[in-house]
CSV table of C-alpha atoms in Angstrom, one decimal:
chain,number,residue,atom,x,y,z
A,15,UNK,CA,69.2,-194.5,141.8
A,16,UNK,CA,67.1,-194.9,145.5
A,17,UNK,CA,71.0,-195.1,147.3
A,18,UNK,CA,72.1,-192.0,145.4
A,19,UNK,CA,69.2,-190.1,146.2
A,20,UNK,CA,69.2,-191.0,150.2
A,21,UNK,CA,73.5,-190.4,149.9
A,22,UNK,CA,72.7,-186.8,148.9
A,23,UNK,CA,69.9,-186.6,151.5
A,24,UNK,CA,72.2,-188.1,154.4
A,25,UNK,CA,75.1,-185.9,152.8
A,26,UNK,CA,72.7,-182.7,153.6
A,27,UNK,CA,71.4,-183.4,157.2
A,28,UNK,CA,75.4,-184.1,157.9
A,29,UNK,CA,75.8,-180.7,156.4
A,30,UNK,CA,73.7,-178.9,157.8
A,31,UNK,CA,74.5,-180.0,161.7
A,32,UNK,CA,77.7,-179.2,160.8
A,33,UNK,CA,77.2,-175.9,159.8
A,34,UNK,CA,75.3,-175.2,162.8
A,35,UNK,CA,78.5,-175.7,164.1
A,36,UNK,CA,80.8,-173.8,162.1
A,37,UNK,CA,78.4,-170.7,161.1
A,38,UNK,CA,80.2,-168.3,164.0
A,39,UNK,CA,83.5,-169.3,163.5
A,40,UNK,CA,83.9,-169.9,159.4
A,41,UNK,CA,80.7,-168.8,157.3
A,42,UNK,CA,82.6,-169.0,154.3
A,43,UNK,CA,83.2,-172.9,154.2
A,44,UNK,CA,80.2,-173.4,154.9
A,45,UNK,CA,78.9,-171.8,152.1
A,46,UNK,CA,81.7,-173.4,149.8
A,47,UNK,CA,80.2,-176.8,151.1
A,48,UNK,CA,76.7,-176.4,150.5
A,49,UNK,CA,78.2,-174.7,146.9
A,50,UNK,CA,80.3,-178.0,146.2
A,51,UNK,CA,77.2,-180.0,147.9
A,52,UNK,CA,74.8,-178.9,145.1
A,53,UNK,CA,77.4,-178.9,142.4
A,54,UNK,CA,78.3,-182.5,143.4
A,55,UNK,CA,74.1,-183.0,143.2
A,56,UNK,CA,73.6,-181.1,139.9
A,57,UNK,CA,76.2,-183.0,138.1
A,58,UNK,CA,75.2,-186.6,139.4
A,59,UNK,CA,71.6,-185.9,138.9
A,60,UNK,CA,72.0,-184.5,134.8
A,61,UNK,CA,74.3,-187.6,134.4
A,62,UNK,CA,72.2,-190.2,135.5
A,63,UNK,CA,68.9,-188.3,134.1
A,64,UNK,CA,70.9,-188.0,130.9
A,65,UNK,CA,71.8,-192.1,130.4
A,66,UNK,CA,68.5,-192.6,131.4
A,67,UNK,CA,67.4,-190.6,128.4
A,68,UNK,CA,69.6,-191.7,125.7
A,69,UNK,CA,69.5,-195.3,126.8
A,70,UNK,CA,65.8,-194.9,126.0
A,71,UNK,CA,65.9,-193.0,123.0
A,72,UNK,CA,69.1,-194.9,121.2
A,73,UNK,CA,67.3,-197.8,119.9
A,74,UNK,CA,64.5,-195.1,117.9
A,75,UNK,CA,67.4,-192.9,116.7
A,76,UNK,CA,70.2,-196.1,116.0
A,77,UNK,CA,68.7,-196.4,112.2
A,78,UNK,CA,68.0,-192.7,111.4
A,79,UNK,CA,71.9,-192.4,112.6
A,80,UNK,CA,73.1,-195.4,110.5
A,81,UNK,CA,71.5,-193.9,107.1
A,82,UNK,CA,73.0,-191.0,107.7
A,83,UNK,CA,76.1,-191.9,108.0
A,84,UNK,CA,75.7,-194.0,104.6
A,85,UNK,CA,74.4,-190.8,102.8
A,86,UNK,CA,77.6,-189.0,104.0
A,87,UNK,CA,79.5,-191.4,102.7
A,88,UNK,CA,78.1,-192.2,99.6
């Protein structure tokens, strides 16, 4: 999780020398690559954050799941 994290963080500062860079010359890539930048970090982030959650909470909800199942098909 601590390596994903510093990625993204490394992944910005590289980002955002570059677009010192290329602001003159092509302002529209660099907003497509801060766009696709967060995208990338938004979707990681719910992923993990999301296992994380259900790992935790599967072993509480595992039986409630099971009887369910059983009552349906009874």
């Amino acid at each position: 999780m601590k390596r994903i994290f510093w990625g993204f963080i490394i992944i910005g500062i590289i980002l955002s020398i570059a677009s010192i860079f290329l602001a003159e010359s092509q302002p529209l890539l660099v907003v497509g690559f801060f766009g696709l930048y967060l995208l990338a970090m938004w979707a990681t982030f719910t992923y993990l954050f999301d296992n994380i959650k259900v790992k935790r909470e599967l072993p509480e909800l595992l039986p409630e799941l099971l009887n369910q199942k059983n009552i349906i098909a009874k």
